[in-house]
PDB file of C-alpha atoms in Angstrom:
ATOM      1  CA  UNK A   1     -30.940 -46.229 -21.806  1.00  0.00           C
ATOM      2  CA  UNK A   2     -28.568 -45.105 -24.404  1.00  0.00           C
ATOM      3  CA  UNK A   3     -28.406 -41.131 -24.405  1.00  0.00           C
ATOM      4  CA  UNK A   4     -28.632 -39.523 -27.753  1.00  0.00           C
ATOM      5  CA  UNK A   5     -28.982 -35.696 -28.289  1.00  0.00           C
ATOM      6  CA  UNK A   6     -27.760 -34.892 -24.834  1.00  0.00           C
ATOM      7  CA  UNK A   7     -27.785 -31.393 -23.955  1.00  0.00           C
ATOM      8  CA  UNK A   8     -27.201 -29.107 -20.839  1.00  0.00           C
ATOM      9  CA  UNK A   9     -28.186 -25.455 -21.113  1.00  0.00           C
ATOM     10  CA  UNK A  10     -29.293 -22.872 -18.409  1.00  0.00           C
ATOM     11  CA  UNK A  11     -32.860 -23.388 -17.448  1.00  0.00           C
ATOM     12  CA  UNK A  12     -35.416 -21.208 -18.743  1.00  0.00           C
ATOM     13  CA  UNK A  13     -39.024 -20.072 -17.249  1.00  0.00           C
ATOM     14  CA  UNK A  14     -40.287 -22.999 -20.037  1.00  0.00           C
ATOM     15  CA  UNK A  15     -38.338 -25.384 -17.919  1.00  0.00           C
ATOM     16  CA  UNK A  16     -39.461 -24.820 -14.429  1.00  0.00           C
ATOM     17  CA  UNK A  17     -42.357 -27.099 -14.533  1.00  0.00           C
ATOM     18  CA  UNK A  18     -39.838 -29.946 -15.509  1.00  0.00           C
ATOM     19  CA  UNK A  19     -37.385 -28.674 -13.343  1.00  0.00           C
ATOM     20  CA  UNK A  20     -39.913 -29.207 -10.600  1.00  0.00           C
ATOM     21  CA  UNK A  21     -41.355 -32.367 -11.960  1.00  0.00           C
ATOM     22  CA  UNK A  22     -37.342 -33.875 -11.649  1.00  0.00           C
ATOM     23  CA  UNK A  23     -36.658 -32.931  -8.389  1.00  0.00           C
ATOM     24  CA  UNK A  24     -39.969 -33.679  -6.629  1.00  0.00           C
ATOM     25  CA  UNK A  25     -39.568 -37.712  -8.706  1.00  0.00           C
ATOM     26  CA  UNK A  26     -35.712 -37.668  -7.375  1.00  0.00           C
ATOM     27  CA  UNK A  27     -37.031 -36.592  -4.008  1.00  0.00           C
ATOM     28  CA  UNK A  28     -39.440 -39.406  -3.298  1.00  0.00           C
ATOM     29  CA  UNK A  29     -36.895 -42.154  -5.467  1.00  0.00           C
ATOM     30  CA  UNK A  30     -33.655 -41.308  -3.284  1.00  0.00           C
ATOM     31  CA  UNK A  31     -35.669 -40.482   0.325  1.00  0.00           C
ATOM     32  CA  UNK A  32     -38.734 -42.209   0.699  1.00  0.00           C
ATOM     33  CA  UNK A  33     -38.155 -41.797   4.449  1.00  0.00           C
ATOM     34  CA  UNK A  34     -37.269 -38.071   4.838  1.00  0.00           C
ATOM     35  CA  UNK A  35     -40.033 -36.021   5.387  1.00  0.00           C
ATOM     36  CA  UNK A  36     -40.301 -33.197   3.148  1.00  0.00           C
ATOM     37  CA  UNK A  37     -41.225 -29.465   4.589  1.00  0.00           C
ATOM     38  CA  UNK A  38     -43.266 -28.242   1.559  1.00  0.00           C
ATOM     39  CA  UNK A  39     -46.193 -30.111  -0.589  1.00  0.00           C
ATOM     40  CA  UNK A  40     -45.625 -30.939  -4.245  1.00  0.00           C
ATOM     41  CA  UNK A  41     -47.365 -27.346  -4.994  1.00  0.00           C
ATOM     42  CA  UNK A  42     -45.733 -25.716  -2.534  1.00  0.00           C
ATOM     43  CA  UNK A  43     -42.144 -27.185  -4.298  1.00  0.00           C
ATOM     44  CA  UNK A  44     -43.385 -26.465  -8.271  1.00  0.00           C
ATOM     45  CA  UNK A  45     -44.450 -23.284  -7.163  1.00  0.00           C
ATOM     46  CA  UNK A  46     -41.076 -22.488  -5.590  1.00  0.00           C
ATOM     47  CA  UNK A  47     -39.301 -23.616  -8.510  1.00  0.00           C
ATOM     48  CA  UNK A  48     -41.552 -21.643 -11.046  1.00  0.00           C
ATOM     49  CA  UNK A  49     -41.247 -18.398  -8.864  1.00  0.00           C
ATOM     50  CA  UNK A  50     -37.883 -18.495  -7.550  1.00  0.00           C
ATOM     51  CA  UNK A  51     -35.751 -20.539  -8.622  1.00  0.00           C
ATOM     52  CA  UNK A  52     -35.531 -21.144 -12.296  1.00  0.00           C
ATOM     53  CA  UNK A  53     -36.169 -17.120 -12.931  1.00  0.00           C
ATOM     54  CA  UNK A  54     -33.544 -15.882  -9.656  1.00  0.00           C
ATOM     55  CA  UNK A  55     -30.891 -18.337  -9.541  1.00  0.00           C
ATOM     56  CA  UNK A  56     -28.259 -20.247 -11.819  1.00  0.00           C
ATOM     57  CA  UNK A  57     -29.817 -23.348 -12.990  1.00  0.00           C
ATOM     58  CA  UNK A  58     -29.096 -25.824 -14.887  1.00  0.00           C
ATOM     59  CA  UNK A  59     -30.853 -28.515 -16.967  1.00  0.00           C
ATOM     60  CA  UNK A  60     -30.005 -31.425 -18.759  1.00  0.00           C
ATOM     61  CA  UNK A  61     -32.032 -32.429 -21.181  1.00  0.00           C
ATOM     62  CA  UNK A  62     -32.047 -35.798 -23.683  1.00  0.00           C
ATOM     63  CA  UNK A  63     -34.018 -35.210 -27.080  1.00  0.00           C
ATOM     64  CA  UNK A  64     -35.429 -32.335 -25.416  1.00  0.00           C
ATOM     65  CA  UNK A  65     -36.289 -33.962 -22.072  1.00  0.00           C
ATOM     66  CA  UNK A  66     -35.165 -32.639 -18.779  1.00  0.00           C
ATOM     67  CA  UNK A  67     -34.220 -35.305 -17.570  1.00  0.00           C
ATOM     68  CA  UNK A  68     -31.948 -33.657 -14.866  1.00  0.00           C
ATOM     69  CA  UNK A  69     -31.236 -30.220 -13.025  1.00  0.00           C
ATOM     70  CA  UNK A  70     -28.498 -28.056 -11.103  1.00  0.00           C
ATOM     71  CA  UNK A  71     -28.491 -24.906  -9.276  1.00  0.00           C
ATOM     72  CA  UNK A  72     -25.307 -23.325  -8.278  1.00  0.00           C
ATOM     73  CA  UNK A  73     -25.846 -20.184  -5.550  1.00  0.00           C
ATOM     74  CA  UNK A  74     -22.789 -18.493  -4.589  1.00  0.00           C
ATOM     75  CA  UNK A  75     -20.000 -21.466  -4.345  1.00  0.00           C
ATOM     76  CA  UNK A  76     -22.632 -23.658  -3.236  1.00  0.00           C
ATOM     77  CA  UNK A  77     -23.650 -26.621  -5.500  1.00  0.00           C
ATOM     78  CA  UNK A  78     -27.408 -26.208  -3.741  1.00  0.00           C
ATOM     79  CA  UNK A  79     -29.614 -28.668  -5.689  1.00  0.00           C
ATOM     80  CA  UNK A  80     -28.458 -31.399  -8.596  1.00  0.00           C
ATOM     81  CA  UNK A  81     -31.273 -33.744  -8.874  1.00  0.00           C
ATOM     82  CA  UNK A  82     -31.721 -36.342 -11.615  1.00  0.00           C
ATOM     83  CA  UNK A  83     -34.747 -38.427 -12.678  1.00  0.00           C
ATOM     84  CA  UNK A  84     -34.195 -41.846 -11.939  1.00  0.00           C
ATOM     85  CA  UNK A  85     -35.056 -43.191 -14.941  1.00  0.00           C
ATOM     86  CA  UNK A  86     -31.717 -41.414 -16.495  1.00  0.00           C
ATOM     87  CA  UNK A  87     -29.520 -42.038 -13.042  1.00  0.00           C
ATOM     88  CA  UNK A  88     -25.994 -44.025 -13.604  1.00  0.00           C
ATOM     89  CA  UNK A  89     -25.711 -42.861 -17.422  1.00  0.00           C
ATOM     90  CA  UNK A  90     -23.374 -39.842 -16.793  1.00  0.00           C
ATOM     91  CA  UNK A  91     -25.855 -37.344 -16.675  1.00  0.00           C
ATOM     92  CA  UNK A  92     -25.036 -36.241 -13.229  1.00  0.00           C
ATOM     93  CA  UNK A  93     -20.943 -36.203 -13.803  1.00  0.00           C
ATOM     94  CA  UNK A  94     -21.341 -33.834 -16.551  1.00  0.00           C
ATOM     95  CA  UNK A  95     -23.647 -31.721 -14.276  1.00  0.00           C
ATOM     96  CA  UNK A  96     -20.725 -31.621 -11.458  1.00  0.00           C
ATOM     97  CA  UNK A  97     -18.468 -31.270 -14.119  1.00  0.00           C
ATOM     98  CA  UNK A  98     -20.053 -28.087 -15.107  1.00  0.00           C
ATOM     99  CA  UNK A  99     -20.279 -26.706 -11.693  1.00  0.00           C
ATOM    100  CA  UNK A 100     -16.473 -27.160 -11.009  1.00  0.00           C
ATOM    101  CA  UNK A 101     -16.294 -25.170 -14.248  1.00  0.00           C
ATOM    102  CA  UNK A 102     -18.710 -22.454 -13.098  1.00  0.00           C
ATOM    103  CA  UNK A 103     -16.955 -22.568  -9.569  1.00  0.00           C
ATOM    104  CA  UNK A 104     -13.184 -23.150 -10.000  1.00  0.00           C
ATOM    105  CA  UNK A 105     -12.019 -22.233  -6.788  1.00  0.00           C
ATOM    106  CA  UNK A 106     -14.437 -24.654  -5.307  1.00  0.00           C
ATOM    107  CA  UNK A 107     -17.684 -25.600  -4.624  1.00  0.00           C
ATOM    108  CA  UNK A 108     -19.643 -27.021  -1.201  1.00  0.00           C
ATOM    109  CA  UNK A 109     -22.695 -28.989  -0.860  1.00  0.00           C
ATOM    110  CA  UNK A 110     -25.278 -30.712   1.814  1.00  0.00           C
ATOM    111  CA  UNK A 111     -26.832 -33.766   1.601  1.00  0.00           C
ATOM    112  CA  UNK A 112     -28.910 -36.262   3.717  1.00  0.00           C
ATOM    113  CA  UNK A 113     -26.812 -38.542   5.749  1.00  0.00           C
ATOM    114  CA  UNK A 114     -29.282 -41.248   4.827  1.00  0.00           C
ATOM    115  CA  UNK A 115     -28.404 -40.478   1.231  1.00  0.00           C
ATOM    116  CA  UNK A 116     -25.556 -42.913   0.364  1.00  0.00           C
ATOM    117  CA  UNK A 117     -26.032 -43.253  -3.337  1.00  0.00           C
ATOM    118  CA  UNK A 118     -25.276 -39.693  -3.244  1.00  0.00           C
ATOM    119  CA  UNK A 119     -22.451 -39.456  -0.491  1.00  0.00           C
ATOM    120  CA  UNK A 120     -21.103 -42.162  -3.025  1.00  0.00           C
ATOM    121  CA  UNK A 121     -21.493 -40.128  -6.176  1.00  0.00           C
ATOM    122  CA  UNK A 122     -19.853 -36.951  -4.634  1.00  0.00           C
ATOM    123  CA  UNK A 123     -16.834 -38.694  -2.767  1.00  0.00           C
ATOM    124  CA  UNK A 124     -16.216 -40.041  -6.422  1.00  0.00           C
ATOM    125  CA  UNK A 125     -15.926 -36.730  -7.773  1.00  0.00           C
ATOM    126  CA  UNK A 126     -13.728 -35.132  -5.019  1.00  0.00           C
ATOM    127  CA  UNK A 127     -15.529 -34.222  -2.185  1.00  0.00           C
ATOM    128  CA  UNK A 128     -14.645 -34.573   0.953  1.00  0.00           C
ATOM    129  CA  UNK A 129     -16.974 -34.739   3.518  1.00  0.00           C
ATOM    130  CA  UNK A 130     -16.358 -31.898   6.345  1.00  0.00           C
ATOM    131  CA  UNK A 131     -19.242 -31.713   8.436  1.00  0.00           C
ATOM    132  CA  UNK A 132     -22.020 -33.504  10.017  1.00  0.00           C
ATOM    133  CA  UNK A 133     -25.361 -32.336  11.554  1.00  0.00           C
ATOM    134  CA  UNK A 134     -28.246 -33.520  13.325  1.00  0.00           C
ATOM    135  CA  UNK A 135     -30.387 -31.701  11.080  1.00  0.00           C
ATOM    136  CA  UNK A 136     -31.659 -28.882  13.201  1.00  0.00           C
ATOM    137  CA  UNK A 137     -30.693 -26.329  10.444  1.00  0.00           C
ATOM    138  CA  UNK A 138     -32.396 -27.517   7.547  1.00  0.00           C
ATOM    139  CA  UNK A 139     -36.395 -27.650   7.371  1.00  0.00           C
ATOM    140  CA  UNK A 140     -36.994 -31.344   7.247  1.00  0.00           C
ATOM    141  CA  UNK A 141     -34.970 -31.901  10.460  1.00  0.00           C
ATOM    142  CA  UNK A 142     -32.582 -34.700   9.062  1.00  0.00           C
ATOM    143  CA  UNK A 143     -29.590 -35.160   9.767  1.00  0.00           C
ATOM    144  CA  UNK A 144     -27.044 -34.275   7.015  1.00  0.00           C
ATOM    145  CA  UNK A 145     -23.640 -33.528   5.331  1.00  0.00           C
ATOM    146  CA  UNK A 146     -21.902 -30.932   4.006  1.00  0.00           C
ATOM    147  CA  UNK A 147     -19.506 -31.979   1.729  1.00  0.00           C
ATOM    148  CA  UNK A 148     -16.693 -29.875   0.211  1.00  0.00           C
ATOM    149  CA  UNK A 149     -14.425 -29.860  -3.541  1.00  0.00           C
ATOM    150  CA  UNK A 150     -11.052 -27.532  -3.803  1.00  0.00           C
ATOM    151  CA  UNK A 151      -9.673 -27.351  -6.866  1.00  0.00           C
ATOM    152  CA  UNK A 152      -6.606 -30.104  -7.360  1.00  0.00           C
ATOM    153  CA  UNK A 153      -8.181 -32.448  -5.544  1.00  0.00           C
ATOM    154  CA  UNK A 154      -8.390 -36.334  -6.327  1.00  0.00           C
ATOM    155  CA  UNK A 155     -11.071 -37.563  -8.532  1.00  0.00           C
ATOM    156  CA  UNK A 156     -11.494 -41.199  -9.273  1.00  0.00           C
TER     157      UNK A 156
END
């Protein structure tokens, strides 16, 4: 898809049913195995209520799509989720890009271990990987990584 009109702007309340409507199509693309904690309600609800209107997020949008979304909380990098009709055209860099901007002194992360297109994407923009769980802290009970980025590291 060639990306024309490309755009990423803090989310507004107009947003969060796209914002949702990203994540919950990311979700089931990238981990059709992990079993989520909340129903698709439960999730657009969340994003409607609390996230988009209380925390930093992020969307980008093409022609006035959302097409992906960030939110940064504290100097964590807690959600970036892309459709994945729009995955592998950049979308996602300039999102990271962003959040090193928004978070110079660095940024941390978790993702599923099971996620390796992700692990992938975030080693390639200088993160280092710096701990591993079994999953007993986060609701769906996977097993996971939290991945790290300090300033002057290495990016490919």
């Amino acid at each position: 898809m060639e990306i024309n009109n490309s755009v990423v702007r803090r989310a507004v309340a107009s947003d969060a049913a796209a914002v949702a409507e990203v994540w919950l199509r990311s979700f089931a693309a990238a981990l059709p195995g992990v079993h989520r904690a909340h129903t698709d309600d439960e999730a657009r609800s969340w994003f409607r209520e609390v996230v988009v209107p209380g925390q930093e997020t992020w969307v980008a949008t093409v022609d006035g799509l959302v097409v992906g979304m960030m939110v940064l909380d504290g100097e964590d990098l807690d959600q970036l989720y892309l459709d994945p009709a729009w995955q592998g055209q950049g979308i996602g860099g300039h999102l990271v890009h962003l959040a090193k901007k928004r978070r110079p002194a660095g940024l941390a992360l978790w993702t599923f271990q099971v996620n390796a297109p992700a692990r992938r994407f975030y080693e390639r923009h200088g993160f280092i990987a710096a701990e591993s769980t079994d999953g007993h802290r986060n609701e769906e009970r996977e097993p996971d990584i939290r991945y790290v980025w300090s300033p002057g590291e290495q990016e490919l």
